[in-house]
mmCIF file of C-alpha atoms and ligand atoms in Angstrom:
data_model
loop_
_atom_site.group_PDB
_atom_site.id
_atom_site.type_symbol
_atom_site.label_atom_id
_atom_site.label_comp_id
_atom_site.label_asym_id
_atom_site.label_seq_id
_atom_site.Cartn_x
_atom_site.Cartn_y
_atom_site.Cartn_z
ATOM 1 C CA MET U 1 -5.122 1.198 -34.571
ATOM 2 C CA LYS U 2 -7.576 0.544 -31.705
ATOM 3 C CA ILE U 3 -6.072 -0.346 -28.317
ATOM 4 C CA PRO U 4 -8.389 -1.081 -25.388
ATOM 5 C CA LEU U 5 -7.342 -0.571 -21.757
ATOM 6 C CA LEU U 6 -7.626 -4.318 -21.242
ATOM 7 C CA ASP U 7 -7.962 -7.083 -23.834
ATOM 8 C CA ILE U 8 -9.650 -10.009 -22.080
ATOM 9 C CA GLU U 9 -10.234 -11.807 -25.374
ATOM 10 C CA ALA U 10 -6.495 -11.871 -26.119
ATOM 11 C CA GLN U 11 -5.884 -13.376 -22.682
ATOM 12 C CA ILE U 12 -8.579 -16.052 -22.911
ATOM 13 C CA LYS U 13 -8.012 -17.185 -26.505
ATOM 14 C CA PRO U 14 -4.919 -19.354 -25.905
ATOM 15 C CA LEU U 15 -6.453 -20.826 -22.708
ATOM 16 C CA ARG U 16 -9.913 -21.427 -24.080
ATOM 17 C CA LYS U 17 -9.654 -25.248 -24.263
ATOM 18 C CA GLU U 18 -8.319 -25.587 -20.708
ATOM 19 C CA ILE U 19 -11.037 -23.307 -19.378
ATOM 20 C CA ASP U 20 -13.811 -25.087 -21.301
ATOM 21 C CA ILE U 21 -12.699 -28.414 -19.820
ATOM 22 C CA ALA U 22 -12.521 -26.946 -16.313
ATOM 23 C CA ILE U 23 -16.068 -25.563 -16.629
ATOM 24 C CA ALA U 24 -17.408 -28.800 -18.147
ATOM 25 C CA ASN U 25 -16.003 -30.783 -15.211
ATOM 26 C CA VAL U 26 -17.983 -28.641 -12.786
ATOM 27 C CA ILE U 27 -21.158 -28.982 -14.847
ATOM 28 C CA ASP U 28 -20.733 -32.773 -14.944
ATOM 29 C CA ARG U 29 -20.365 -32.970 -11.166
ATOM 30 C CA HIS U 30 -22.988 -30.239 -10.522
ATOM 31 C CA HIS U 31 -21.577 -29.174 -7.162
ATOM 32 C CA PHE U 32 -21.871 -25.506 -8.017
ATOM 33 C CA ILE U 33 -21.091 -23.790 -4.716
ATOM 34 C CA LEU U 34 -17.898 -24.429 -2.721
ATOM 35 C CA GLY U 35 -17.338 -27.621 -4.704
ATOM 36 C CA GLU U 36 -14.129 -29.611 -5.143
ATOM 37 C CA GLU U 37 -12.477 -26.963 -7.380
ATOM 38 C CA ALA U 38 -13.113 -24.278 -4.744
ATOM 39 C CA GLY U 39 -11.269 -26.280 -2.074
ATOM 40 C CA LYS U 40 -8.455 -27.043 -4.503
ATOM 41 C CA LEU U 41 -8.138 -23.381 -5.480
ATOM 42 C CA GLU U 42 -7.953 -22.361 -1.820
ATOM 43 C CA GLU U 43 -5.074 -24.802 -1.311
ATOM 44 C CA GLN U 44 -3.276 -23.573 -4.432
ATOM 45 C CA ILE U 45 -3.684 -19.922 -3.468
ATOM 46 C CA ALA U 46 -2.491 -20.565 0.085
ATOM 47 C CA LYS U 47 0.587 -22.303 -1.329
ATOM 48 C CA TYR U 48 1.184 -19.560 -3.911
ATOM 49 C CA CYS U 49 0.919 -16.831 -1.265
ATOM 50 C CA ASN U 50 2.862 -18.848 1.308
ATOM 51 C CA ILE U 51 0.099 -18.456 3.869
ATOM 52 C CA LYS U 52 -1.803 -20.943 6.026
ATOM 53 C CA TYR U 53 -5.361 -20.140 4.983
ATOM 54 C CA ALA U 54 -7.013 -18.852 1.804
ATOM 55 C CA ILE U 55 -10.787 -18.665 2.041
ATOM 56 C CA GLY U 56 -12.705 -18.315 -1.211
ATOM 57 C CA VAL U 57 -15.534 -15.771 -1.136
ATOM 58 C CA SER U 58 -17.985 -14.183 -3.548
ATOM 59 C CA SER U 59 -16.061 -10.942 -4.291
ATOM 60 C CA GLY U 60 -13.260 -8.662 -3.168
ATOM 61 C CA THR U 61 -15.853 -6.398 -1.553
ATOM 62 C CA ASP U 62 -17.231 -9.282 0.497
ATOM 63 C CA ALA U 63 -13.665 -10.254 1.404
ATOM 64 C CA ILE U 64 -13.316 -6.847 3.134
ATOM 65 C CA VAL U 65 -16.789 -6.815 4.710
ATOM 66 C CA LEU U 66 -16.332 -10.317 6.138
ATOM 67 C CA SER U 67 -12.814 -9.556 7.406
ATOM 68 C CA LEU U 68 -14.088 -6.481 9.267
ATOM 69 C CA LYS U 69 -17.010 -8.412 10.728
ATOM 70 C CA ALA U 70 -14.808 -11.329 11.721
ATOM 71 C CA LEU U 71 -12.645 -8.864 13.657
ATOM 72 C CA GLY U 72 -15.739 -7.657 15.485
ATOM 73 C CA ILE U 73 -15.794 -4.241 13.806
ATOM 74 C CA GLY U 74 -19.155 -2.540 13.362
ATOM 75 C CA SER U 75 -21.379 0.224 14.607
ATOM 76 C CA GLY U 76 -19.558 2.891 16.634
ATOM 77 C CA ASP U 77 -16.108 1.937 15.353
ATOM 78 C CA GLY U 78 -13.844 3.869 13.001
ATOM 79 C CA VAL U 79 -11.619 2.358 10.314
ATOM 80 C CA ILE U 80 -8.827 4.269 8.567
ATOM 81 C CA CYS U 81 -8.396 3.886 4.811
ATOM 82 C CA PRO U 82 -6.932 6.048 2.046
ATOM 83 C CA SER U 83 -9.152 8.555 0.294
ATOM 84 C CA LEU U 84 -7.781 7.463 -3.058
ATOM 85 C CA THR U 85 -8.987 3.928 -3.702
ATOM 86 C CA TYR U 86 -11.918 2.185 -5.295
ATOM 87 C CA TYR U 87 -15.235 2.874 -3.545
ATOM 88 C CA ALA U 88 -15.467 -0.707 -2.240
ATOM 89 C CA THR U 89 -12.722 -0.221 0.374
ATOM 90 C CA ALA U 90 -14.706 2.429 2.249
ATOM 91 C CA GLY U 91 -18.106 1.097 1.171
ATOM 92 C CA ALA U 92 -17.272 -2.161 2.950
ATOM 93 C CA ILE U 93 -16.408 -0.251 6.141
ATOM 94 C CA ALA U 94 -19.681 1.686 6.011
ATOM 95 C CA ARG U 95 -21.670 -1.488 5.336
ATOM 96 C CA THR U 96 -20.552 -2.962 8.653
ATOM 97 C CA GLY U 97 -21.962 0.130 10.386
ATOM 98 C CA ALA U 98 -18.460 1.474 11.093
ATOM 99 C CA ARG U 99 -17.232 4.917 10.045
ATOM 100 C CA PRO U 100 -14.631 5.342 7.293
ATOM 101 C CA VAL U 101 -11.839 7.652 8.509
ATOM 102 C CA PHE U 102 -9.969 8.877 5.451
ATOM 103 C CA ALA U 103 -6.231 9.481 5.186
ATOM 104 C CA ASP U 104 -4.257 11.212 2.452
ATOM 105 C CA ILE U 105 -1.877 9.427 0.106
ATOM 106 C CA ASP U 106 1.798 9.514 -0.718
ATOM 107 C CA LEU U 107 2.128 11.301 -4.048
ATOM 108 C CA LYS U 108 5.006 9.073 -5.190
ATOM 109 C CA THR U 109 3.457 5.624 -4.691
ATOM 110 C CA TYR U 110 -0.221 6.735 -4.529
ATOM 111 C CA ASN U 111 -0.594 4.546 -1.438
ATOM 112 C CA ILE U 112 -1.745 5.595 2.036
ATOM 113 C CA SER U 113 0.466 8.243 3.643
ATOM 114 C CA ILE U 114 1.969 7.126 6.932
ATOM 115 C CA ASP U 115 2.281 10.771 8.035
ATOM 116 C CA SER U 116 -1.397 11.311 7.391
ATOM 117 C CA VAL U 117 -2.334 8.193 9.405
ATOM 118 C CA ASP U 118 -0.038 9.295 12.205
ATOM 119 C CA GLN U 119 -1.598 12.747 12.205
ATOM 120 C CA ILE U 120 -5.120 11.323 12.386
ATOM 121 C CA LEU U 121 -4.230 9.150 15.347
ATOM 122 C CA ARG U 122 -2.383 11.958 17.161
ATOM 123 C CA ASN U 123 -4.666 14.884 16.423
ATOM 124 C CA THR U 124 -8.141 13.467 16.337
ATOM 125 C CA GLN U 125 -10.037 14.152 19.522
ATOM 126 C CA TYR U 126 -9.369 11.359 21.980
ATOM 127 C CA ALA U 127 -13.032 10.348 22.071
ATOM 128 C CA ILE U 128 -13.055 9.716 18.329
ATOM 129 C CA CYS U 129 -9.530 8.371 18.153
ATOM 130 C CA ASN U 130 -10.450 5.825 20.775
ATOM 131 C CA THR U 131 -13.102 4.363 18.495
ATOM 132 C CA ILE U 132 -10.654 3.687 15.654
ATOM 133 C CA LYS U 133 -10.251 -0.059 15.584
ATOM 134 C CA ALA U 134 -8.579 -0.910 12.292
ATOM 135 C CA ILE U 135 -6.678 0.314 9.286
ATOM 136 C CA ILE U 136 -7.077 -0.832 5.694
ATOM 137 C CA PRO U 137 -3.970 -0.075 3.631
ATOM 138 C CA VAL U 138 -4.742 -0.508 -0.072
ATOM 139 C CA HIS U 139 -2.071 -1.877 -2.400
ATOM 140 C CA LEU U 140 -3.169 0.471 -5.135
ATOM 141 C CA TYR U 141 -2.498 -0.190 -8.819
ATOM 142 C CA GLY U 142 -0.499 -3.339 -7.935
ATOM 143 C CA GLN U 143 2.147 -1.928 -5.584
ATOM 144 C CA CYS U 144 2.075 -2.666 -1.853
ATOM 145 C CA ALA U 145 1.684 0.079 0.717
ATOM 146 C CA ASP U 146 4.566 0.697 3.129
ATOM 147 C CA MET U 147 3.662 -2.111 5.520
ATOM 148 C CA ASP U 148 6.437 -1.866 8.165
ATOM 149 C CA PRO U 149 5.381 1.538 9.547
ATOM 150 C CA ILE U 150 1.721 0.599 9.143
ATOM 151 C CA MET U 151 2.167 -2.527 11.274
ATOM 152 C CA LYS U 152 4.167 -0.485 13.791
ATOM 153 C CA ILE U 153 1.459 2.173 14.117
ATOM 154 C CA ALA U 154 -1.202 -0.550 14.302
ATOM 155 C CA LYS U 155 0.655 -2.164 17.171
ATOM 156 C CA ARG U 156 1.067 1.143 18.994
ATOM 157 C CA TYR U 157 -2.630 1.999 18.772
ATOM 158 C CA ASN U 158 -3.898 -1.577 19.004
ATOM 159 C CA LEU U 159 -5.446 -1.519 15.549
ATOM 160 C CA LYS U 160 -6.327 -4.502 13.385
ATOM 161 C CA VAL U 161 -4.917 -4.487 9.857
ATOM 162 C CA ILE U 162 -6.797 -5.645 6.774
ATOM 163 C CA GLU U 163 -4.778 -5.344 3.587
ATOM 164 C CA ASP U 164 -6.877 -4.472 0.566
ATOM 165 C CA ALA U 165 -4.919 -6.530 -1.955
ATOM 166 C CA ALA U 166 -7.732 -6.438 -4.527
ATOM 167 C CA GLN U 167 -5.390 -4.955 -7.149
ATOM 168 C CA ALA U 168 -2.214 -6.709 -6.070
ATOM 169 C CA PHE U 169 -2.556 -10.495 -6.275
ATOM 170 C CA GLY U 170 0.987 -11.800 -6.707
ATOM 171 C CA ALA U 171 2.746 -8.536 -5.784
ATOM 172 C CA ILE U 172 5.620 -8.954 -3.334
ATOM 173 C CA HIS U 173 6.582 -6.646 -0.474
ATOM 174 C CA LYS U 174 9.932 -7.325 1.217
ATOM 175 C CA GLY U 175 9.717 -11.019 0.378
ATOM 176 C CA LYS U 176 6.059 -11.441 1.343
ATOM 177 C CA LYS U 177 3.076 -11.758 -0.969
ATOM 178 C CA ALA U 178 0.521 -8.928 -0.882
ATOM 179 C CA GLY U 179 -2.216 -9.646 1.632
ATOM 180 C CA THR U 180 -0.147 -11.875 3.927
ATOM 181 C CA ILE U 181 1.203 -9.293 6.370
ATOM 182 C CA GLY U 182 -1.856 -7.955 8.224
ATOM 183 C CA ASP U 183 -4.512 -9.850 10.180
ATOM 184 C CA TYR U 184 -6.376 -10.463 6.947
ATOM 185 C CA GLY U 185 -5.695 -9.838 3.267
ATOM 186 C CA ALA U 186 -8.603 -9.273 0.885
ATOM 187 C CA VAL U 187 -8.182 -10.275 -2.762
ATOM 188 C CA SER U 188 -10.489 -9.605 -5.717
ATOM 189 C CA PHE U 189 -10.823 -11.854 -8.751
ATOM 190 C CA TYR U 190 -13.089 -9.411 -10.587
ATOM 191 C CA PRO U 191 -12.776 -10.187 -14.344
ATOM 192 C CA GLY U 192 -10.531 -7.170 -15.027
ATOM 193 C CA LYS U 193 -8.016 -8.008 -12.303
ATOM 194 C CA ASN U 194 -4.600 -9.520 -13.159
ATOM 195 C CA LEU U 195 -6.096 -12.872 -12.126
ATOM 196 C CA GLY U 196 -9.739 -12.553 -13.090
ATOM 197 C CA ALA U 197 -12.734 -14.883 -12.942
ATOM 198 C CA PHE U 198 -15.678 -14.840 -15.379
ATOM 199 C CA GLY U 199 -17.846 -13.087 -12.821
ATOM 200 C CA ASP U 200 -17.452 -11.967 -9.217
ATOM 201 C CA ALA U 201 -15.079 -13.846 -6.930
ATOM 202 C CA GLY U 202 -12.523 -13.108 -4.225
ATOM 203 C CA CYS U 203 -10.629 -14.591 -1.325
ATOM 204 C CA VAL U 204 -9.398 -13.790 2.154
ATOM 205 C CA LEU U 205 -5.878 -14.636 3.321
ATOM 206 C CA THR U 206 -4.824 -15.174 6.925
ATOM 207 C CA ASN U 207 -2.249 -17.043 8.981
ATOM 208 C CA ASN U 208 -4.458 -17.156 12.056
ATOM 209 C CA LYS U 209 -6.461 -20.360 12.601
ATOM 210 C CA ASN U 210 -9.141 -18.685 14.686
ATOM 211 C CA LEU U 211 -9.577 -15.842 12.168
ATOM 212 C CA ALA U 212 -9.821 -18.413 9.360
ATOM 213 C CA ARG U 213 -12.519 -20.292 11.269
ATOM 214 C CA ARG U 214 -14.544 -17.106 11.810
ATOM 215 C CA LEU U 215 -14.271 -16.237 8.135
ATOM 216 C CA HIS U 216 -15.430 -19.740 7.130
ATOM 217 C CA LEU U 217 -18.509 -19.304 9.313
ATOM 218 C CA LEU U 218 -19.299 -15.785 8.137
ATOM 219 C CA ARG U 219 -19.068 -16.570 4.407
ATOM 220 C CA ASN U 220 -21.603 -19.382 4.731
ATOM 221 C CA GLN U 221 -24.597 -18.153 6.739
ATOM 222 C CA GLY U 222 -22.834 -18.764 10.045
ATOM 223 C CA ALA U 223 -23.463 -22.483 9.525
ATOM 224 C CA SER U 224 -21.580 -25.016 11.608
ATOM 225 C CA PRO U 225 -19.238 -27.154 9.483
ATOM 226 C CA GLU U 226 -20.697 -30.221 11.223
ATOM 227 C CA ASN U 227 -24.355 -29.323 10.775
ATOM 228 C CA LYS U 228 -25.296 -26.930 7.994
ATOM 229 C CA TYR U 229 -28.635 -26.138 9.648
ATOM 230 C CA LYS U 230 -27.066 -25.130 12.919
ATOM 231 C CA HIS U 231 -26.134 -21.429 12.711
ATOM 232 C CA LEU U 232 -23.424 -20.324 15.100
ATOM 233 C CA CYS U 233 -23.421 -16.638 14.136
ATOM 234 C CA ILE U 234 -25.227 -14.229 11.829
ATOM 235 C CA GLY U 235 -23.428 -14.941 8.589
ATOM 236 C CA HIS U 236 -23.618 -13.920 4.953
ATOM 237 C CA ASN U 237 -24.173 -15.744 1.715
ATOM 238 C CA ALA U 238 -20.713 -14.884 0.386
ATOM 239 C CA ARG U 239 -19.494 -18.226 -0.905
ATOM 240 C CA LEU U 240 -17.261 -18.877 -3.889
ATOM 241 C CA ASP U 241 -18.916 -20.400 -6.982
ATOM 242 C CA THR U 242 -17.265 -23.621 -8.126
ATOM 243 C CA ILE U 243 -17.281 -22.558 -11.796
ATOM 244 C CA GLN U 244 -15.368 -19.381 -10.896
ATOM 245 C CA ALA U 245 -12.932 -21.447 -8.839
ATOM 246 C CA ALA U 246 -12.388 -23.841 -11.764
ATOM 247 C CA ILE U 247 -11.684 -20.920 -14.138
ATOM 248 C CA LEU U 248 -9.314 -19.318 -11.632
ATOM 249 C CA GLY U 249 -7.601 -22.677 -11.095
ATOM 250 C CA ALA U 250 -6.981 -22.960 -14.843
ATOM 251 C CA LYS U 251 -5.579 -19.405 -14.980
ATOM 252 C CA LEU U 252 -3.534 -19.402 -11.752
ATOM 253 C CA LYS U 253 -0.482 -21.067 -13.283
ATOM 254 C CA TYR U 254 -0.059 -18.125 -15.662
ATOM 255 C CA ILE U 255 -0.258 -15.308 -13.123
ATOM 256 C CA ASP U 256 3.485 -14.900 -12.560
ATOM 257 C CA ARG U 257 4.137 -14.871 -16.314
ATOM 258 C CA TRP U 258 1.392 -12.269 -16.840
ATOM 259 C CA ASN U 259 2.559 -10.084 -13.947
ATOM 260 C CA LYS U 260 6.138 -10.242 -15.224
ATOM 261 C CA LYS U 261 5.032 -9.229 -18.710
ATOM 262 C CA ARG U 262 3.108 -6.265 -17.257
ATOM 263 C CA ALA U 263 6.274 -5.168 -15.420
ATOM 264 C CA GLN U 264 8.300 -5.482 -18.642
ATOM 265 C CA ASN U 265 5.735 -3.370 -20.481
ATOM 266 C CA ALA U 266 5.917 -0.795 -17.690
ATOM 267 C CA ASP U 267 9.721 -0.726 -17.959
ATOM 268 C CA TYR U 268 9.443 -0.137 -21.663
ATOM 269 C CA TYR U 269 7.093 2.804 -21.124
ATOM 270 C CA ASN U 270 9.297 4.209 -18.344
ATOM 271 C CA LYS U 271 12.290 4.262 -20.656
ATOM 272 C CA SER U 272 10.388 5.539 -23.674
ATOM 273 C CA LEU U 273 8.567 8.344 -21.845
ATOM 274 C CA LYS U 274 11.390 9.462 -19.581
ATOM 275 C CA ASN U 275 12.284 12.614 -21.494
ATOM 276 C CA LEU U 276 8.725 13.883 -21.632
ATOM 277 C CA ASP U 277 7.049 16.250 -19.215
ATOM 278 C CA ILE U 278 5.179 13.461 -17.456
ATOM 279 C CA ILE U 279 5.607 11.489 -14.221
ATOM 280 C CA THR U 280 5.963 7.737 -14.680
ATOM 281 C CA PRO U 281 5.291 5.250 -11.833
ATOM 282 C CA TYR U 282 7.625 5.177 -8.842
ATOM 283 C CA VAL U 283 8.422 1.814 -7.268
ATOM 284 C CA ALA U 284 9.351 1.921 -3.586
ATOM 285 C CA ASN U 285 12.263 -0.128 -2.255
ATOM 286 C CA GLY U 286 11.362 -3.737 -1.505
ATOM 287 C CA ASN U 287 8.342 -3.728 -3.793
ATOM 288 C CA ASN U 288 7.640 -5.948 -6.731
ATOM 289 C CA HIS U 289 4.966 -3.937 -8.578
ATOM 290 C CA ILE U 290 2.548 -6.016 -10.679
ATOM 291 C CA TYR U 291 1.105 -3.045 -12.600
ATOM 292 C CA HIS U 292 -2.575 -3.759 -12.373
ATOM 293 C CA HIS U 293 -2.618 -0.232 -13.761
ATOM 294 C CA TYR U 294 0.177 1.812 -15.321
ATOM 295 C CA ILE U 295 -0.426 5.328 -14.021
ATOM 296 C CA LEU U 296 0.912 8.541 -15.516
ATOM 297 C CA ARG U 297 0.694 11.924 -13.825
ATOM 298 C CA VAL U 298 0.785 15.312 -15.479
ATOM 299 C CA LYS U 299 0.971 18.761 -13.992
ATOM 300 C CA ARG U 300 -0.972 20.311 -16.839
ATOM 301 C CA ASP U 301 -4.304 19.532 -18.506
ATOM 302 C CA LYS U 302 -4.551 15.761 -18.742
ATOM 303 C CA GLU U 303 -7.830 15.906 -20.666
ATOM 304 C CA LYS U 304 -6.023 17.388 -23.654
ATOM 305 C CA ILE U 305 -3.704 14.364 -23.678
ATOM 306 C CA ARG U 306 -6.546 11.904 -23.177
ATOM 307 C CA LYS U 307 -8.549 13.484 -25.994
ATOM 308 C CA HIS U 308 -5.590 13.008 -28.325
ATOM 309 C CA LEU U 309 -5.289 9.363 -27.214
ATOM 310 C CA ILE U 310 -9.005 8.806 -27.887
ATOM 311 C CA LYS U 311 -8.672 10.408 -31.318
ATOM 312 C CA LYS U 312 -5.902 7.922 -32.074
ATOM 313 C CA GLY U 313 -7.937 4.937 -30.812
ATOM 314 C CA ILE U 314 -6.137 4.461 -27.466
ATOM 315 C CA ASP U 315 -8.208 3.874 -24.373
ATOM 316 C CA SER U 316 -7.211 5.446 -21.049
ATOM 317 C CA ARG U 317 -8.952 5.978 -17.713
ATOM 318 C CA THR U 318 -8.621 7.838 -14.426
ATOM 319 C CA TYR U 319 -8.520 5.726 -11.278
ATOM 320 C CA TYR U 320 -10.166 7.524 -9.500
ATOM 321 C CA SER U 321 -11.555 10.831 -10.654
ATOM 322 C CA ILE U 322 -13.352 11.652 -7.370
ATOM 323 C CA PRO U 323 -11.504 10.888 -4.129
ATOM 324 C CA LEU U 324 -13.691 9.137 -1.582
ATOM 325 C CA HIS U 325 -13.843 12.043 0.889
ATOM 326 C CA LEU U 326 -15.622 14.051 -1.836
ATOM 327 C CA GLN U 327 -18.045 11.324 -2.936
ATOM 328 C CA PRO U 328 -21.744 12.163 -2.495
ATOM 329 C CA CYS U 329 -22.353 8.907 -0.602
ATOM 330 C CA PHE U 330 -19.802 9.915 2.075
ATOM 331 C CA LYS U 331 -21.065 13.469 2.501
ATOM 332 C CA TYR U 332 -22.404 12.534 5.932
ATOM 333 C CA LEU U 333 -18.800 12.166 7.141
ATOM 334 C CA GLY U 334 -18.311 15.931 6.829
ATOM 335 C CA TYR U 335 -15.137 16.104 4.732
ATOM 336 C CA LYS U 336 -14.568 18.981 2.329
ATOM 337 C CA ASN U 337 -12.509 19.977 -0.681
ATOM 338 C CA GLY U 338 -8.888 20.529 0.322
ATOM 339 C CA ASP U 339 -8.905 18.022 3.211
ATOM 340 C CA PHE U 340 -6.616 15.571 1.377
ATOM 341 C CA PRO U 341 -4.678 17.634 -1.185
ATOM 342 C CA LYS U 342 -2.557 14.777 -2.498
ATOM 343 C CA ALA U 343 -5.503 12.478 -3.169
ATOM 344 C CA GLU U 344 -7.221 15.410 -4.893
ATOM 345 C CA LYS U 345 -4.108 16.176 -6.948
ATOM 346 C CA CYS U 346 -3.871 12.561 -8.031
ATOM 347 C CA ALA U 347 -7.546 12.444 -9.006
ATOM 348 C CA LYS U 348 -7.000 15.526 -11.179
ATOM 349 C CA GLY U 349 -3.630 14.702 -12.709
ATOM 350 C CA THR U 350 -3.427 10.945 -13.288
ATOM 351 C CA PHE U 351 -4.619 8.476 -15.872
ATOM 352 C CA ALA U 352 -3.902 4.868 -16.816
ATOM 353 C CA ILE U 353 -2.775 3.662 -20.226
ATOM 354 C CA PRO U 354 -2.926 0.036 -21.449
ATOM 355 C CA VAL U 355 -0.295 -2.235 -19.833
ATOM 356 C CA TYR U 356 -1.904 -5.678 -20.192
ATOM 357 C CA PRO U 357 0.456 -8.604 -20.871
ATOM 358 C CA GLU U 358 -0.753 -9.327 -24.409
ATOM 359 C CA LEU U 359 0.209 -5.860 -25.720
ATOM 360 C CA SER U 360 2.532 -6.142 -28.715
ATOM 361 C CA LYS U 361 5.679 -4.063 -29.207
ATOM 362 C CA LYS U 362 3.945 -2.431 -32.182
ATOM 363 C CA GLN U 363 1.007 -1.397 -29.990
ATOM 364 C CA MET U 364 3.295 -0.028 -27.273
ATOM 365 C CA ASP U 365 5.351 1.915 -29.826
ATOM 366 C CA TYR U 366 2.130 3.400 -31.163
ATOM 367 C CA ILE U 367 1.076 4.396 -27.628
ATOM 368 C CA VAL U 368 4.492 5.983 -26.956
ATOM 369 C CA LYS U 369 4.392 7.860 -30.279
ATOM 370 C CA THR U 370 0.882 9.147 -29.566
ATOM 371 C CA MET U 371 1.779 10.156 -26.004
ATOM 372 C CA THR U 372 4.846 11.995 -27.323
ATOM 373 C CA GLU U 373 2.763 13.900 -29.914
ATOM 374 C CA SER U 374 0.275 14.902 -27.254
ATOM 375 C CA LEU U 375 2.972 16.305 -24.974
ATOM 376 C CA LEU U 376 4.912 18.323 -27.521
HETATM 377 C C1 PLP T 401 -8.934 -1.413 -4.322
HETATM 378 C C2 PLP T 401 -10.137 -2.291 -4.476
HETATM 379 N N1 PLP T 401 -10.789 -2.701 -3.368
HETATM 380 C C3 PLP T 401 -11.864 -3.504 -3.449
HETATM 381 C C4 PLP T 401 -12.347 -3.942 -4.665
HETATM 382 C C5 PLP T 401 -13.585 -4.757 -4.705
HETATM 383 O O1 PLP T 401 -13.432 -5.985 -5.349
HETATM 384 P P1 PLP T 401 -14.667 -6.661 -6.107
HETATM 385 O O2 PLP T 401 -14.956 -5.871 -7.324
HETATM 386 O O3 PLP T 401 -14.181 -8.050 -6.408
HETATM 387 O O4 PLP T 401 -15.804 -6.676 -5.163
HETATM 388 C C6 PLP T 401 -11.691 -3.551 -5.841
HETATM 389 C C7 PLP T 401 -12.125 -4.039 -7.148
HETATM 390 O O5 PLP T 401 -12.718 -3.506 -7.962
HETATM 391 C C8 PLP T 401 -10.569 -2.691 -5.751
HETATM 392 O O6 PLP T 401 -9.929 -2.274 -6.838
#
């Protein structure tokens, strides 16, 4: 049996007709950038997330870059983010000219550690601490970070909060959708995400009218809504393609069903793997985890297990094998091995196995059987 980490074909097959029609409609109207479907998608997403504004942009990365810029963050500023996340979180900070300030993670949820953030803000020299302007909690693998203490710390130190909800569209934290708690929420619709486009796409969520207005300007060359050749600020070309919006619009109605199926698959794994020497995902109180990834952690050699999975045709992957503080591109920040032991431990000991909604019981049983063999 061959089981990929994600089976996009299995997801698209039953929706193919709907998607073809949605794409054809855009081609017929040939309004390819920020067309009617883009506006409609923004309304639908805002309604789905129970937020005032959803602003479609060209990718999840741009959603973070634009949010930082709209908050006035740039050269000379520092922005806290976890060391264990996809590169784009910190890459976006660096691209504004600001300095990524890494924090360690919580080894149970894999999300940013509040203690680590607190320590950074208390212990860092005042001169540096004073330049820290924002924090980006990442809702890693589909589970929200612990937002109450984050918002509390942000208030105490006057920090802006941008939620990186790239992996968590549809996740719920204490009754609120991921990305709707901070000043901005950044969402990715990268094809492999739970709600994925057929190319790059993303969106920014906010409840603040002024922040929404700034984001609208920044995504579209700083152009005035009244006169597209009058540029009110230095903006980006980071607009949402109408074809991507049409595809996302066709898929949006299935997201809750897909997320629920992922959670059911995760439950099945949790129960089936519970007697093995392996750590299954932990869900914090108040969280509705959408399992963008199902992460397992081992204390011993994970490569031996992964090799056995590969031999049996099962795909797996480590998210992320090098924590950001040890990435070559961030060497200039001066971090070293051992600075964030939990992020390093996670990079060494974790891997994801397939959890996508279209997995059959037979496939999951095969995965469980193979995992069991590898751990005996
Ligand atoms: C945590 C995280 N942040 C940011 C991004 C960037 O999103 P995109 O690939 O849409 O630019 C991703 C997606 O890969 C991600 O997983």
